CSV table of C-alpha atoms and ligand atoms in Angstrom, one decimal:
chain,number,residue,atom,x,y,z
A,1090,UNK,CA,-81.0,-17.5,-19.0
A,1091,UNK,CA,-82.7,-20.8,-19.5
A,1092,UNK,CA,-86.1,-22.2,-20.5
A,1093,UNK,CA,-88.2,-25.0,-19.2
A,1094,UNK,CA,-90.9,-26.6,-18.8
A,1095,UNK,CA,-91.0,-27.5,-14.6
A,1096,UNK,CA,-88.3,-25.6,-12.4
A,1097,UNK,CA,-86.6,-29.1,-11.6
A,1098,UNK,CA,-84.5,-28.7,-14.8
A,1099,UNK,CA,-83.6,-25.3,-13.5
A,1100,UNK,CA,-82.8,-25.5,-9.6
A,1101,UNK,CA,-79.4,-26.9,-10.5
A,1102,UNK,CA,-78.4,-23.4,-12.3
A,1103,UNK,CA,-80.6,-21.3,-10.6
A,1104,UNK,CA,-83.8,-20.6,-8.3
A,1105,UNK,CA,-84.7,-17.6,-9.7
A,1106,UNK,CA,-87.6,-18.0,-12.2
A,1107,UNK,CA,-90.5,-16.5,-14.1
A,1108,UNK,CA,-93.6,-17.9,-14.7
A,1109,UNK,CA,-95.4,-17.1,-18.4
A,1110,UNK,CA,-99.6,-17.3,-18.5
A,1111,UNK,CA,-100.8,-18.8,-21.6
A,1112,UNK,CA,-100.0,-17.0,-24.6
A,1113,UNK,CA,-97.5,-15.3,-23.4
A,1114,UNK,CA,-93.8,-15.2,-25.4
A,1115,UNK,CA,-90.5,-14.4,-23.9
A,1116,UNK,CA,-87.5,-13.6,-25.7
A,1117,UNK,CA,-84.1,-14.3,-23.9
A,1118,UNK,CA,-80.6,-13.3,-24.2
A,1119,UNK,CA,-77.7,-13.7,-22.3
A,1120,UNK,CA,-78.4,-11.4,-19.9
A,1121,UNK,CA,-81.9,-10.5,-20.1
A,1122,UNK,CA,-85.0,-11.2,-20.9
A,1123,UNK,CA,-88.3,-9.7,-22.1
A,1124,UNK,CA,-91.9,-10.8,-22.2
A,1125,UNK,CA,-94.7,-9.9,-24.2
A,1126,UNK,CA,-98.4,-10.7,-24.1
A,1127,UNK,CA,-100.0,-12.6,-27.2
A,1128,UNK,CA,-101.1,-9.1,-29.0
A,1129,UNK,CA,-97.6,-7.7,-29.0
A,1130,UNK,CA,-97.4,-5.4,-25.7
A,1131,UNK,CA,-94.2,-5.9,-23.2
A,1132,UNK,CA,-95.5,-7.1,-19.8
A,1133,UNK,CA,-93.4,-6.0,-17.1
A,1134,UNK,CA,-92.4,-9.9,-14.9
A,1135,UNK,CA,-90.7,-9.8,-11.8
A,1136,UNK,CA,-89.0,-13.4,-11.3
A,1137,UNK,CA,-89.7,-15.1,-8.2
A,1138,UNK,CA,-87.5,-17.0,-5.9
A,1139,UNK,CA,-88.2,-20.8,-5.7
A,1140,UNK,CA,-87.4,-22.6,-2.2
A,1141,UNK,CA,-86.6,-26.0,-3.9
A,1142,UNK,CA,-82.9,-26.7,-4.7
A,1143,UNK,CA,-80.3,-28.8,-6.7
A,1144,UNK,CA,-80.2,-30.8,-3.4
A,1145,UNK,CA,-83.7,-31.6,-3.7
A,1146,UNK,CA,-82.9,-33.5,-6.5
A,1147,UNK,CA,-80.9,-36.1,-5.8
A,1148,UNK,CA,-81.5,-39.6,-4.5
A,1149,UNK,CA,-79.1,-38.7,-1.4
A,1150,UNK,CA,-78.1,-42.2,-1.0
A,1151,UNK,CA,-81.6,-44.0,-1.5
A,1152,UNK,CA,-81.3,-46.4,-3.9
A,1153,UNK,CA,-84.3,-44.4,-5.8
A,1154,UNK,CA,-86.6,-41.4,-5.1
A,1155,UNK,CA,-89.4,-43.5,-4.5
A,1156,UNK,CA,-87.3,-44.5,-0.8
A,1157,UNK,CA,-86.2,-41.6,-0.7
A,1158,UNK,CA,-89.4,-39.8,-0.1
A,1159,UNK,CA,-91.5,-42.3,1.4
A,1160,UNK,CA,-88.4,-41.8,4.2
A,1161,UNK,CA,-89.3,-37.7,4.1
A,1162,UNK,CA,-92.5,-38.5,5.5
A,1163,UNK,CA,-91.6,-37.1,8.9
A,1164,UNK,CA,-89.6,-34.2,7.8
A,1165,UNK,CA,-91.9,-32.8,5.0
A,1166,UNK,CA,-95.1,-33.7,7.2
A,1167,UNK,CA,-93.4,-31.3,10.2
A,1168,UNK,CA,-93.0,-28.5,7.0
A,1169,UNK,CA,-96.4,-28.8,6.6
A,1170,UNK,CA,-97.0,-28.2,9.8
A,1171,UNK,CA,-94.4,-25.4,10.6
A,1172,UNK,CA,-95.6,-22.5,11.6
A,1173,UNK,CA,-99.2,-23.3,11.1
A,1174,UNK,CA,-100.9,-24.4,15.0
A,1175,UNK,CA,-102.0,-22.4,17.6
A,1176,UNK,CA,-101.7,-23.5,21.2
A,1177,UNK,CA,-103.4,-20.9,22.9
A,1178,UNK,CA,-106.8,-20.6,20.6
A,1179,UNK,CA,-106.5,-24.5,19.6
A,1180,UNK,CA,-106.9,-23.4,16.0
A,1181,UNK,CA,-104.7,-23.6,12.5
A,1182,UNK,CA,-103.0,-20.7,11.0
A,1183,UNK,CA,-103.8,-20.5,7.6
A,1184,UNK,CA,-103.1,-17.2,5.9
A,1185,UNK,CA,-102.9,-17.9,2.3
A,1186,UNK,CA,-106.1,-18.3,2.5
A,1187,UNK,CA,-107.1,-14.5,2.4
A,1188,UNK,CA,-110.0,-15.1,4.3
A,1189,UNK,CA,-111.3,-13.6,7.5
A,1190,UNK,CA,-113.6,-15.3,10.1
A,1191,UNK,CA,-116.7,-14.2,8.6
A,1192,UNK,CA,-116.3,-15.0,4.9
A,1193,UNK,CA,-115.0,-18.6,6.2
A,1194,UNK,CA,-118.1,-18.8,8.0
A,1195,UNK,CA,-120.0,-18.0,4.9
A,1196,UNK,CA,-119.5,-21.2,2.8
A,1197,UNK,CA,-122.1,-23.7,3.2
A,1198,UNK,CA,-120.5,-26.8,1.6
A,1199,UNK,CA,-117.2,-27.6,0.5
A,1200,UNK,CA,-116.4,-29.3,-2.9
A,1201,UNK,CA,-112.7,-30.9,-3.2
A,1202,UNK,CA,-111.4,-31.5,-7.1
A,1203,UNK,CA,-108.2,-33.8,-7.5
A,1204,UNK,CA,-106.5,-36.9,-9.5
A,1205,UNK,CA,-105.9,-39.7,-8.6
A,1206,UNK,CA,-103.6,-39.4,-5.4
A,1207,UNK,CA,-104.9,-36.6,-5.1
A,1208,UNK,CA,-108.6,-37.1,-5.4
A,1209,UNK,CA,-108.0,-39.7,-2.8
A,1210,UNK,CA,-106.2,-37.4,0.0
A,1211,UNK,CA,-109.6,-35.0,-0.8
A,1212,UNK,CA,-111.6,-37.6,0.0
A,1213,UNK,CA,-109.8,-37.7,3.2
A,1214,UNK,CA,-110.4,-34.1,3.6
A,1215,UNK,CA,-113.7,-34.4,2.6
A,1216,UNK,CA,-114.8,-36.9,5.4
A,1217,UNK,CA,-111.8,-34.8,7.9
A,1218,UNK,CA,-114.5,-31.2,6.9
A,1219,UNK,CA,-117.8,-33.1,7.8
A,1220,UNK,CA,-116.2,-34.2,10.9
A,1221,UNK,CA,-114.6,-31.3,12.5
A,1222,UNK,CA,-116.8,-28.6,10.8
A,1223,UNK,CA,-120.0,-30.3,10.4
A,1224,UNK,CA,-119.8,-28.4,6.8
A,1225,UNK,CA,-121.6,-30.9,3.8
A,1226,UNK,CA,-118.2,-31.5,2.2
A,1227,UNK,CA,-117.7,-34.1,-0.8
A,1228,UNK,CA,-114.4,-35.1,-3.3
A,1229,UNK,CA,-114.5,-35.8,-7.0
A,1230,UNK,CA,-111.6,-36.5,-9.9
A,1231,UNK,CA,-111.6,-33.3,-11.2
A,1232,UNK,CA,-110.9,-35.1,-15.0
A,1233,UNK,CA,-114.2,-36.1,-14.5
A,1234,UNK,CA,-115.5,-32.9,-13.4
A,1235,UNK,CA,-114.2,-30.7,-16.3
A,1236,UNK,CA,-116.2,-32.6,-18.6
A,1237,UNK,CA,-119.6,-32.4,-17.2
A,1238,UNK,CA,-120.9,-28.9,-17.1
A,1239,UNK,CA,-120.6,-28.3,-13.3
A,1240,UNK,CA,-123.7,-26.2,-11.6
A,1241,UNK,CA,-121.0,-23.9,-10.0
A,1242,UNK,CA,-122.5,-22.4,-6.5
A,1243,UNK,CA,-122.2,-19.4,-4.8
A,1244,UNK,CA,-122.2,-20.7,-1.1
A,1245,UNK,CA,-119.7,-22.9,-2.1
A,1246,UNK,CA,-115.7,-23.6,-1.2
A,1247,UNK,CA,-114.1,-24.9,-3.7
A,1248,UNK,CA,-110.3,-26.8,-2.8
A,1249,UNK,CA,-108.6,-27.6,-5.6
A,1250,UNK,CA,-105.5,-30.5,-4.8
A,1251,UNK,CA,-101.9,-30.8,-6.7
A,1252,UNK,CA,-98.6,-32.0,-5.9
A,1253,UNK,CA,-97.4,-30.7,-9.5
A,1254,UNK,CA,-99.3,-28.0,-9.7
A,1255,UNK,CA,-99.2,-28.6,-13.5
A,1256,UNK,CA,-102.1,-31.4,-13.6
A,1257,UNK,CA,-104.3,-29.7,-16.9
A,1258,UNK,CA,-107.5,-31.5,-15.8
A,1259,UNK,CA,-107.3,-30.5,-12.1
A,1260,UNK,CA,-106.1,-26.9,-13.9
A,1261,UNK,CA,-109.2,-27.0,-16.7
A,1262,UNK,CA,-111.3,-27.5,-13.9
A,1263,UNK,CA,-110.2,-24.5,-12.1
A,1264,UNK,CA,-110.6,-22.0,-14.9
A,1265,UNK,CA,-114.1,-23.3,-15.4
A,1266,UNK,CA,-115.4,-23.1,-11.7
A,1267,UNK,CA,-113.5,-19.5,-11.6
A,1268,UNK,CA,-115.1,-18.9,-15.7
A,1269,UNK,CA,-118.6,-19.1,-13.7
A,1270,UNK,CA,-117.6,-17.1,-10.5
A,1271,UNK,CA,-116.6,-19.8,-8.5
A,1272,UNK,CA,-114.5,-19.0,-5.6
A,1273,UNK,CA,-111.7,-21.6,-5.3
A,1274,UNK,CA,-108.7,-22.0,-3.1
A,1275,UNK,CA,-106.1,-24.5,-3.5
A,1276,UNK,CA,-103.6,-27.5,-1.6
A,1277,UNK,CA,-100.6,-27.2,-4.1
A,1278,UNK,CA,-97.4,-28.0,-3.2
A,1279,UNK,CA,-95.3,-26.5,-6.4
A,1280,UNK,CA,-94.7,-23.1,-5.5
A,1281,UNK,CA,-95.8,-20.4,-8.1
A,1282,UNK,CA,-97.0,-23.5,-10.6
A,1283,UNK,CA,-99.9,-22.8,-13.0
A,1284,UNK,CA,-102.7,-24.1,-10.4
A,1285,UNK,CA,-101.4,-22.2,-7.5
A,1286,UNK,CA,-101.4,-19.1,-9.4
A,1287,UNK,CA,-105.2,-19.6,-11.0
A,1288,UNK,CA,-106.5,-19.9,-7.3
A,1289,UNK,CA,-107.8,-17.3,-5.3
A,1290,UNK,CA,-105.8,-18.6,-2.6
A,1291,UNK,CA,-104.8,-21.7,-0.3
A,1292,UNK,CA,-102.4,-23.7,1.6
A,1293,UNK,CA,-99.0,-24.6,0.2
A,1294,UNK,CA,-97.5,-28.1,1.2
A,1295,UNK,CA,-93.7,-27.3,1.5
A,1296,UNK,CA,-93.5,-30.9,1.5
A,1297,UNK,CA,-90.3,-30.4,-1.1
A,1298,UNK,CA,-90.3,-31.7,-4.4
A,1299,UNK,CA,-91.8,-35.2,-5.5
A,1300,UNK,CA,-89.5,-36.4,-8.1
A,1301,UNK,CA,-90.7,-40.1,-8.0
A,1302,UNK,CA,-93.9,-40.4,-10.3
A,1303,UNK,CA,-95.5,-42.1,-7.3
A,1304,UNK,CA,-96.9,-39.8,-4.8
A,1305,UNK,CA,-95.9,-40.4,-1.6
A,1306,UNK,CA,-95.0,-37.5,0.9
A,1307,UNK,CA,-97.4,-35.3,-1.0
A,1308,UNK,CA,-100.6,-37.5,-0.4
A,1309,UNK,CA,-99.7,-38.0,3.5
A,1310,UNK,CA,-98.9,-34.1,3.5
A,1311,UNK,CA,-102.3,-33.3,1.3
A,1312,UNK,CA,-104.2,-35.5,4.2
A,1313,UNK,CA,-102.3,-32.9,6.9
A,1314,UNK,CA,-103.0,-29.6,4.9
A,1315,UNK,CA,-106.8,-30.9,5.2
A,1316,UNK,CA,-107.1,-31.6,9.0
A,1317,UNK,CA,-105.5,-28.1,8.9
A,1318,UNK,CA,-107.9,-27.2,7.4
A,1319,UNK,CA,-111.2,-28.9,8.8
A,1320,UNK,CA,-109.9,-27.5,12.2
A,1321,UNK,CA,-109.6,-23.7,10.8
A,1322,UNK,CA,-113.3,-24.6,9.7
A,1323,UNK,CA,-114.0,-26.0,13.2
A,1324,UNK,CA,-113.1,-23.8,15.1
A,1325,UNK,CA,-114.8,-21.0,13.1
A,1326,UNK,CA,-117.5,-23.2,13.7
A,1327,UNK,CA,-118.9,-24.7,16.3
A,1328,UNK,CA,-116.0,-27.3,17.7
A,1329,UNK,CA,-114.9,-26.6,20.9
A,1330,UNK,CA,-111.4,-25.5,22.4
A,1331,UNK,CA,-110.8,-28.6,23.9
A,1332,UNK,CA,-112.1,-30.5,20.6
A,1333,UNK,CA,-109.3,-28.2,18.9
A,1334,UNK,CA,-106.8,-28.4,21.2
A,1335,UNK,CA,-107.1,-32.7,21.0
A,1336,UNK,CA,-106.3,-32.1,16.9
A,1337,UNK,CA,-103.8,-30.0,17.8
A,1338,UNK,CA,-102.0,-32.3,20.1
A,1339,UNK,CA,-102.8,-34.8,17.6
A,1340,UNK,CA,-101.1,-33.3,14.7
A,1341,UNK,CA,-98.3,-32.4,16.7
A,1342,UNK,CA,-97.2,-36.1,17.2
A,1343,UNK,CA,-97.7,-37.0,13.7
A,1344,UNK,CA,-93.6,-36.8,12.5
A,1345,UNK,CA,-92.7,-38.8,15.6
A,1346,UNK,CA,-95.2,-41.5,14.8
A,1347,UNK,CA,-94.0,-42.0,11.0
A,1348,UNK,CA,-90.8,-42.0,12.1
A,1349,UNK,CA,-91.6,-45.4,14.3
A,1350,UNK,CA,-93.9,-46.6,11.2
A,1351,UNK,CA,-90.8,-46.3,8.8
A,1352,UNK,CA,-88.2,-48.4,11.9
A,1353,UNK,CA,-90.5,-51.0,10.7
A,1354,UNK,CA,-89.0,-50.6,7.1
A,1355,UNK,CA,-87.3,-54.6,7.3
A,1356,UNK,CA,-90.1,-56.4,8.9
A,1357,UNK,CA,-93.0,-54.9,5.9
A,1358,UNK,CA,-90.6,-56.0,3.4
A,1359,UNK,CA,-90.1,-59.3,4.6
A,1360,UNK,CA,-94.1,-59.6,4.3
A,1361,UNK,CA,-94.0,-58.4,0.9
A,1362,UNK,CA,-91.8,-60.7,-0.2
A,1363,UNK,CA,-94.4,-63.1,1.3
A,1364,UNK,CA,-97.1,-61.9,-0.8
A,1365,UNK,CA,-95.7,-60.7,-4.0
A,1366,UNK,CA,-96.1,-63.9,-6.2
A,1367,UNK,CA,-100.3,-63.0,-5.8
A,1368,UNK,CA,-101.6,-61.8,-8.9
A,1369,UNK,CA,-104.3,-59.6,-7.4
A,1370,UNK,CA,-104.9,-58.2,-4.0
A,1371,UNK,CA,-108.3,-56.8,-2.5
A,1372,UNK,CA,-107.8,-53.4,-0.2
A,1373,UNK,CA,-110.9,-52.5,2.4
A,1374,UNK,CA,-111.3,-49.8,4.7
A,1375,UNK,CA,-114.3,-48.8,6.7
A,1376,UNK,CA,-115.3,-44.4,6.1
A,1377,UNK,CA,-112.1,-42.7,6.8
A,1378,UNK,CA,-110.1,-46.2,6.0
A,1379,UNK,CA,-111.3,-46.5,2.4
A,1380,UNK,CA,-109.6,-43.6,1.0
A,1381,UNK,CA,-106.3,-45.1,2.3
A,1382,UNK,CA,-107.1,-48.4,1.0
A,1383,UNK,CA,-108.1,-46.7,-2.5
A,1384,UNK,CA,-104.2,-45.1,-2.5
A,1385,UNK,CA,-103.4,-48.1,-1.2
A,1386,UNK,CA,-104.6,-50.3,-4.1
A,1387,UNK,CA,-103.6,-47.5,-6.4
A,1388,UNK,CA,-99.7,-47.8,-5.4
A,1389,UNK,CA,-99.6,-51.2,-5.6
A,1390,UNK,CA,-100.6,-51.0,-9.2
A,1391,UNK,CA,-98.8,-48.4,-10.4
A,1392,UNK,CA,-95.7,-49.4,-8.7
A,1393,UNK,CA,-95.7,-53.6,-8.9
A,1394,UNK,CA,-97.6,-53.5,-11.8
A,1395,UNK,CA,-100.0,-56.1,-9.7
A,1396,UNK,CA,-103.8,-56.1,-9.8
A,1397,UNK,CA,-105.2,-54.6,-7.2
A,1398,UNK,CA,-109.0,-53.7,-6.3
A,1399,UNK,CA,-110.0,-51.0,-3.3
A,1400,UNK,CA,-114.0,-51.4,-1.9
A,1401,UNK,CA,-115.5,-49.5,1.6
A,1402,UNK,CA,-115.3,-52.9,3.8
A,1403,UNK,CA,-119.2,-53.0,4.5
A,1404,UNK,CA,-119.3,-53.3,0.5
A,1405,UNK,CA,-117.4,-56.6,0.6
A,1406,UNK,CA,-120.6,-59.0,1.6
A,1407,UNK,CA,-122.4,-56.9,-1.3
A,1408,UNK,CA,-120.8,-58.7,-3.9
A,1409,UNK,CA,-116.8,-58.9,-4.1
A,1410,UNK,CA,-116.6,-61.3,-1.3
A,1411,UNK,CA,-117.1,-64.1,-3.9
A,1412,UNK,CA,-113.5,-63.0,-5.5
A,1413,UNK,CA,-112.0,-63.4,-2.1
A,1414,UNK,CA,-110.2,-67.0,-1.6
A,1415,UNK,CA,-106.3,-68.1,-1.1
A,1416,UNK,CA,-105.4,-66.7,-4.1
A,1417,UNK,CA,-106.8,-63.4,-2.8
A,1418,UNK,CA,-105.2,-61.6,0.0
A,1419,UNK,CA,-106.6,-58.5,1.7
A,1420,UNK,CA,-104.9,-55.6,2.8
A,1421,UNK,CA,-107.3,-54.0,5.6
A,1422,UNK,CA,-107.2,-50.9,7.2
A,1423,UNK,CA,-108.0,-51.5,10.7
A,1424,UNK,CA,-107.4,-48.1,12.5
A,1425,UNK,CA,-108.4,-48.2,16.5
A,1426,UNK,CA,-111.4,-46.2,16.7
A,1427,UNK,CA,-115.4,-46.9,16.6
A,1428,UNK,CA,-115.7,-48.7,14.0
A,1429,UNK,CA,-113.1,-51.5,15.0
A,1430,UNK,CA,-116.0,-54.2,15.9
A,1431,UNK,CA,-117.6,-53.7,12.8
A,1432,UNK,CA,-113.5,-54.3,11.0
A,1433,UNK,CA,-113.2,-56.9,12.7
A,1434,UNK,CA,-116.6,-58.8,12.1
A,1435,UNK,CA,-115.5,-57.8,8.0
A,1436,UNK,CA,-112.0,-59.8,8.4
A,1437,UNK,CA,-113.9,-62.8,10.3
A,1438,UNK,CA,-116.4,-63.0,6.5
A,1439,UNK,CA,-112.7,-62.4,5.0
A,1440,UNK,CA,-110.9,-65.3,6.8
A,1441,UNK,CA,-113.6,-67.8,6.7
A,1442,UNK,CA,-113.4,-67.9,2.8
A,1443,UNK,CA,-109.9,-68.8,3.2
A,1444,UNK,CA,-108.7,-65.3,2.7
A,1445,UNK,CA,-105.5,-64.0,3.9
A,1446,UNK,CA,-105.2,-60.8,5.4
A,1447,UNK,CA,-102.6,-58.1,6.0
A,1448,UNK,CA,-104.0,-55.6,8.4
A,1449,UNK,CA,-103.1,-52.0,8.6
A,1450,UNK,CA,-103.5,-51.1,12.4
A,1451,UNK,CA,-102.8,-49.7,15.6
A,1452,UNK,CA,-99.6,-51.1,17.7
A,1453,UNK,CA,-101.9,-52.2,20.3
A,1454,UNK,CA,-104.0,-55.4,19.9
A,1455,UNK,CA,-107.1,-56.1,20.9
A,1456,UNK,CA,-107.5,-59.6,22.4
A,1457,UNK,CA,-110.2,-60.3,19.2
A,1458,UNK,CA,-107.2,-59.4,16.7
A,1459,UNK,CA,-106.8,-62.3,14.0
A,1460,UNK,CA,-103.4,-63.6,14.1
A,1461,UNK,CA,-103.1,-64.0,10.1
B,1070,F6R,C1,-100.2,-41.5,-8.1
B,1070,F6R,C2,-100.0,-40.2,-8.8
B,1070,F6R,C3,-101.0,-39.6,-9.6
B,1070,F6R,C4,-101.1,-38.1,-9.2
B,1070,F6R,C5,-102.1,-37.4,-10.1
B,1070,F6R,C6,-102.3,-35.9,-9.8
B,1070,F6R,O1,-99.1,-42.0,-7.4
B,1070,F6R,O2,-98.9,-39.7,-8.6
B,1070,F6R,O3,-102.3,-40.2,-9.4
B,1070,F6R,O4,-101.5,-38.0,-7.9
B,1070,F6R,O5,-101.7,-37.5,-11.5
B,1070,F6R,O6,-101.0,-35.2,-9.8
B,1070,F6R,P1,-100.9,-33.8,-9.1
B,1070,F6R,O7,-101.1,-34.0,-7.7
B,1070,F6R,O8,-99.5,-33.4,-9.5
B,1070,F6R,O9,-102.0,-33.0,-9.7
């Protein structure tokens, strides 16, 4: 019998665990235990098995975690998916959600709550639930939320997003959108952690444990669990078969792609070493880009302790631009899609201050590509 705080410290011993609520006291012995609720009376627990293990947690020849799961990206993103697509409707699978079609239908908007990382993948998801579902969606740091008396609506969703499960804000806000009759469901990938059980239900990540402070695998498979989601949405909705069955295909390709992205492992170290005397970098992205350059931005801080700014590219000429110079190199995220004209006209503006820029893009380049 053991305490602890996070099941991490336990998975070496065992994986069978009990949660307690708030307030709640257990007394252990060698072989048993007993809990009781704050006023005294025994509450009968049944423990639950976790599907993490003592394997999980260890750097299985990576110099650190941080490598280490950045280089799960195609394994846990494939979890995420397992199980979960539909090739003959085109649609997701999403049972934990305890929803049929017609409640789904119900919702008319869709409000995300999350920190940092977090936050950022819901803003993803956000932009992923307009798209797909055509459903008024919008993210927010739920530390922020918590403290500013939220009008809580009936018609709408609620998603609430945690790697940890454990994150009090993202938790506080919970309780008080639930307090007011909220309905909330959330993208948690601890199993059986505080958040997950406070929800009314949601999608689980499986993406395995995140040991690294950084989040890494989580974020890219918080981004999945969304476009899961927008297409449930969708195709509850009004987007077509062969809208859902493009996703579908899509999503299905995803591992394989990271897998070439992460071949490249030498080649983007080599162009860090390049660029890691700068004191301060600028990250853009255009809509769906800016989110990534936000985590983006946000890595490169919390990991190299290096100054780093995010802005939506078509903010740049509003102001910024003036910071932009030699000393200042951009990471852009160029993706190949409609708005790559528009990217491009941005890194011209970029370039002819003297900027450098590292761009985030597609394999293929278009003849206009800058050659920084
Ligand atoms: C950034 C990072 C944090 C977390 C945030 C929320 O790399 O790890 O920004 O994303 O503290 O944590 P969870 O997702 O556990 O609620």
């Amino acid at each position: 019998m053991f305490a602890a705080s996070d099941v991490s410290a336990l998975v070496r011993y065992t994986r069978q665990v009990v949660h307690l609520e708030d307030g709640e006291l257990a007394v252990l012995t060698a072989d048993g235990f007993h809990t009781f609720a704050s006023g005294g009376r025994e509450t009968a627990k049944e423990p639950l098995t976790v599907d993490w293990d003592a394997g999980h947690y260890d750097t299985g020849g990576y110099e650190h975690y941080l490598l280490k799961e950045i280089s799960e990206q195609p394994e846990s993103i494939a979890r995420t998916l397992r199980g979960r697509l539909d090739e003959r409707f085109h649609i997701a699978h999403l049972g934990g959600l305890n929803m049929d079609a017609r409640e789904t239908r119900s919702f008319r908007r869709v409000k995300i709550i999350g920190c940092g990382s977090a936050y950022y993948s819901g803003q993803i998801g956000a932009q992923l639930i307009e798209e797909l579902a055509r459903i008024p969606a919008d993210a927010e740091p739920a530390s922020e939320y918590r403290y500013r008396n939220p009008v809580i609506d009936p018609d709408t969703l609620y998603v609430a997003i945690s790697q940890s499960g454990e994150t009090y804000d993202t938790l506080a806000a919970v309780q008080e959108i639930k307090r007011k009759g909220g309905r909330v469901i959330g993208i948690v990938n601890a199993v059986g952690s505080a958040i997950a059980r406070e929800v009314d239900g949601g999608i689980y990540l499986h993406a395995g444990p995140e040991v690294s402070v950084a989040s890494t695998k989580a974020f890219t498979s918080t981004a999945i669990a969304f476009a899961l989601l927008a297409l449930h949405f969708g195709r509850v909705h009004d987007l077509s078969p062969s809208d859902g069955r493009r996703i579908v295909e899509g999503l299905r390709k995803l591992p394989d792609q990271i897998e070439q992205i992460l071949k490249q492992g030498e080649r983007i170290a080599e162009l860090a070493k390049k660029y890691a005397d700068h004191p301060s970098m600028m990250f853009v992205g255009r809509v769906r880009g800016y989110p990534v350059a936000r985590e983006g931005a946000q890595k490169l801080k919390e990991i190299s302790y290096v100054h780093a700014e995010a802005y939506p590219a078509s903010e740049l000429k509003h102001g910024p631009l003036a910071l932009i110079g030699p000393d200042m190199p951009t990471v852009a995220i160029v993706p190949d899609d409609e708005l790559l004209d528009k990217n491009l006209t941005t890194l011209g503006e970029i370039r002819a201050r003297g900027g450098r820029v590292l761009m985030v893009g597609h394999r293929q380049p278009t003849p206009s590509w800058p050659t920084t």
